[in-house]
C-alpha positions as MATLAB code, in Angstrom:
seq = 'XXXXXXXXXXXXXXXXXXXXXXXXXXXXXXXXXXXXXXXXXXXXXXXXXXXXXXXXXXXXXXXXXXXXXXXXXXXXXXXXXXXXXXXXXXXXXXXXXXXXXXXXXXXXXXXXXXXXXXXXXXXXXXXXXXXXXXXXXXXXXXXXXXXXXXXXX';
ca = [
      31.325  -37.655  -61.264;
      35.067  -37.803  -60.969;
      36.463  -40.932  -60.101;
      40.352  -40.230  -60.159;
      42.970  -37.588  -61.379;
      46.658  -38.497  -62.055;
      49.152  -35.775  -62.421;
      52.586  -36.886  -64.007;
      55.766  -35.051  -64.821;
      59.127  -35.900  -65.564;
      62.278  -34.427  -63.717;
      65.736  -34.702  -65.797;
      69.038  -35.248  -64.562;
      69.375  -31.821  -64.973;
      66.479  -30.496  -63.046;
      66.216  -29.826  -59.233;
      63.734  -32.600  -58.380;
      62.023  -30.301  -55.467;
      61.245  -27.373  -58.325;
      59.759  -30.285  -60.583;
      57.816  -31.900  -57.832;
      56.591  -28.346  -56.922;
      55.012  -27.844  -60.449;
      53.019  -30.381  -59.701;
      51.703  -29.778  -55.929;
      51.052  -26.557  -58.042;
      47.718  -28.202  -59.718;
      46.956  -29.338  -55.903;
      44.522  -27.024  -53.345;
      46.142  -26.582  -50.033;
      42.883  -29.360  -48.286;
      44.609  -32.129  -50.165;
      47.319  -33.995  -48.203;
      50.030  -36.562  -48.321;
      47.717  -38.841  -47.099;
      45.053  -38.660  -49.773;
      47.527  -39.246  -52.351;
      48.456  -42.193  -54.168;
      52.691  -41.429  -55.047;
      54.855  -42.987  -57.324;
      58.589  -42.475  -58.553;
      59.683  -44.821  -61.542;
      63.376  -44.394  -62.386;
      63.994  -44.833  -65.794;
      66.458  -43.737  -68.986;
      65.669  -41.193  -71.622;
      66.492  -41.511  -74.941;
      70.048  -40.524  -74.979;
      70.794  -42.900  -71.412;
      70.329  -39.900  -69.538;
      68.813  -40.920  -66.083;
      65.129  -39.509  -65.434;
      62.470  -39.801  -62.963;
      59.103  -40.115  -63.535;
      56.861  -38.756  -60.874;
      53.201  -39.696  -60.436;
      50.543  -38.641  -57.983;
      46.963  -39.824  -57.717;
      43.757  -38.604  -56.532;
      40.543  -40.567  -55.847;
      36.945  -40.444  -54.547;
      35.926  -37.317  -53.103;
      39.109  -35.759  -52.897;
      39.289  -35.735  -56.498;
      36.291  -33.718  -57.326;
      37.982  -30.785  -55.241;
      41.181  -31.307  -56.758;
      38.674  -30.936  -60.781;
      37.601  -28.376  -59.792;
      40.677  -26.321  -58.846;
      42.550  -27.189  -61.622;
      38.852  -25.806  -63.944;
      39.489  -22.495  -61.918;
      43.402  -22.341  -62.693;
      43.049  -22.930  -66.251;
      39.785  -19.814  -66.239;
      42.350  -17.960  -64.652;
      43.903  -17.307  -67.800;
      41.301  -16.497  -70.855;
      43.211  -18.104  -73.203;
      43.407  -21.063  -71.864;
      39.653  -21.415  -71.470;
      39.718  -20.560  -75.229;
      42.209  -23.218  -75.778;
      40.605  -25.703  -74.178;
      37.141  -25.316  -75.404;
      38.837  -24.762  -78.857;
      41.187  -28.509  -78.622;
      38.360  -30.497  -76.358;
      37.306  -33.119  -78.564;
      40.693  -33.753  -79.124;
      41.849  -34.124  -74.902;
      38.826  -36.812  -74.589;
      38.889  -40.093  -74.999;
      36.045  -42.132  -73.715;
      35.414  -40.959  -70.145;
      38.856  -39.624  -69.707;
      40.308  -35.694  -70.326;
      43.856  -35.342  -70.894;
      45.561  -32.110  -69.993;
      49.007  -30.854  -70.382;
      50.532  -27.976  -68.897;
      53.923  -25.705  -69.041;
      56.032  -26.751  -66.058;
      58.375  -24.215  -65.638;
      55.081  -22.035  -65.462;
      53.620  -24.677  -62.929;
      56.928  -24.047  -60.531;
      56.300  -20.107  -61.211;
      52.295  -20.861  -60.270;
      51.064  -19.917  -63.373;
      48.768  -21.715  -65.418;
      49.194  -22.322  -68.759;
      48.056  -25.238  -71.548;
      50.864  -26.326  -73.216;
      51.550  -29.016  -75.768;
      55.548  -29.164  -75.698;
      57.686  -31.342  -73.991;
      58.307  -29.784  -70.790;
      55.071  -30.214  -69.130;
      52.655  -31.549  -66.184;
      50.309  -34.417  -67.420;
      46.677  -34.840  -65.387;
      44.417  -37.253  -66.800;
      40.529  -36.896  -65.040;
      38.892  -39.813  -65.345;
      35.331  -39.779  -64.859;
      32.599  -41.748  -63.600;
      30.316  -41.946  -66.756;
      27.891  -45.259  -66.914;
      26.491  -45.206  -70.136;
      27.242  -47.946  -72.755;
      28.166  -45.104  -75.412;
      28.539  -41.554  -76.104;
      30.819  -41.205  -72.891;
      32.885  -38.524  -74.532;
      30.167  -36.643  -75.254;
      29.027  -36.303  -71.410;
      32.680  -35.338  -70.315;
      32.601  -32.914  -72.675;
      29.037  -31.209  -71.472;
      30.322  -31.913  -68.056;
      33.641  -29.820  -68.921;
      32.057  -27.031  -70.456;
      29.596  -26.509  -67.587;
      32.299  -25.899  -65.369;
      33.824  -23.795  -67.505;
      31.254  -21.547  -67.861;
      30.112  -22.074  -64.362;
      26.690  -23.238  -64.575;
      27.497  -26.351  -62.619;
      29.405  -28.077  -60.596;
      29.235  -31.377  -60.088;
];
């Protein structure tokens, strides 16, 4: 029921581009590899002129599923962020699509931790969901029960 996950970070001028692209391998399992990924490296400005990078990596098909459901069990890792998430969910869906943010300076120290700030790893999971309406309300049940384990899909 996954279709694709992309995970997106930016690295600063300041920041060692291998530590920020290391956050986000971070939110990877050690099956997936550079071949079942879709990269992408947009060089840009911020908003003082300051150069950035913005890095983007994409899953699809199968691959994806695997790459759900590791990022479910890094996020029950930590209690609060299962409490977090099921707390803010209706809020990190739109349509068929969950949006999650994470610390990444935690990500680079392999820890898992929802964050809202500034500083963090993007993934959206988009989902295959064919019904004409209440699609957020299926990623939702779909979330939950691998949250609490009683499925996975």
């Amino acid at each position: 029921m996954v279709n694709n996950i992309t995970i997106s970070t930016i690295a600063n001028a300041t920041e060692d581009e291998e530590k920020v692209l290391n956050a986000m391998v971070f939110f990877l399992p050690e099956i997936i590899e550079e071949d079942d990924l879709e990269t992408e490296t947009v060089e840009t400005e911020g908003n003082f002129g300051n150069p950035i990078e913005i890095h983007t990596v994409k899953i699809s098909g199968k691959k994806a599923k695997l790459v759900f459901n590791y990022i479910i069990d890094l996020i029950k890792s930590d209690e609060r962020n299962v409490n977090r998430l099921k707390k803010e969910l209706d809020s990190r869906i739109e349509k068929n699509k969950l949006y999650l943010r994470f610390d990444k300076q935690k990500a680079y120290l392999e820890e898992c931790k929802l964050f809202d700030g500034d500083d963090t790893v993007r993934i959206v999971v988009n989902f295959k969901i064919f019904v004409p309406s209440g699609k957020e309300e299926k990623v939702k049940e779909m979330v939950l029960e691998r949250l609490d384990k009683r499925g996975v899909f």
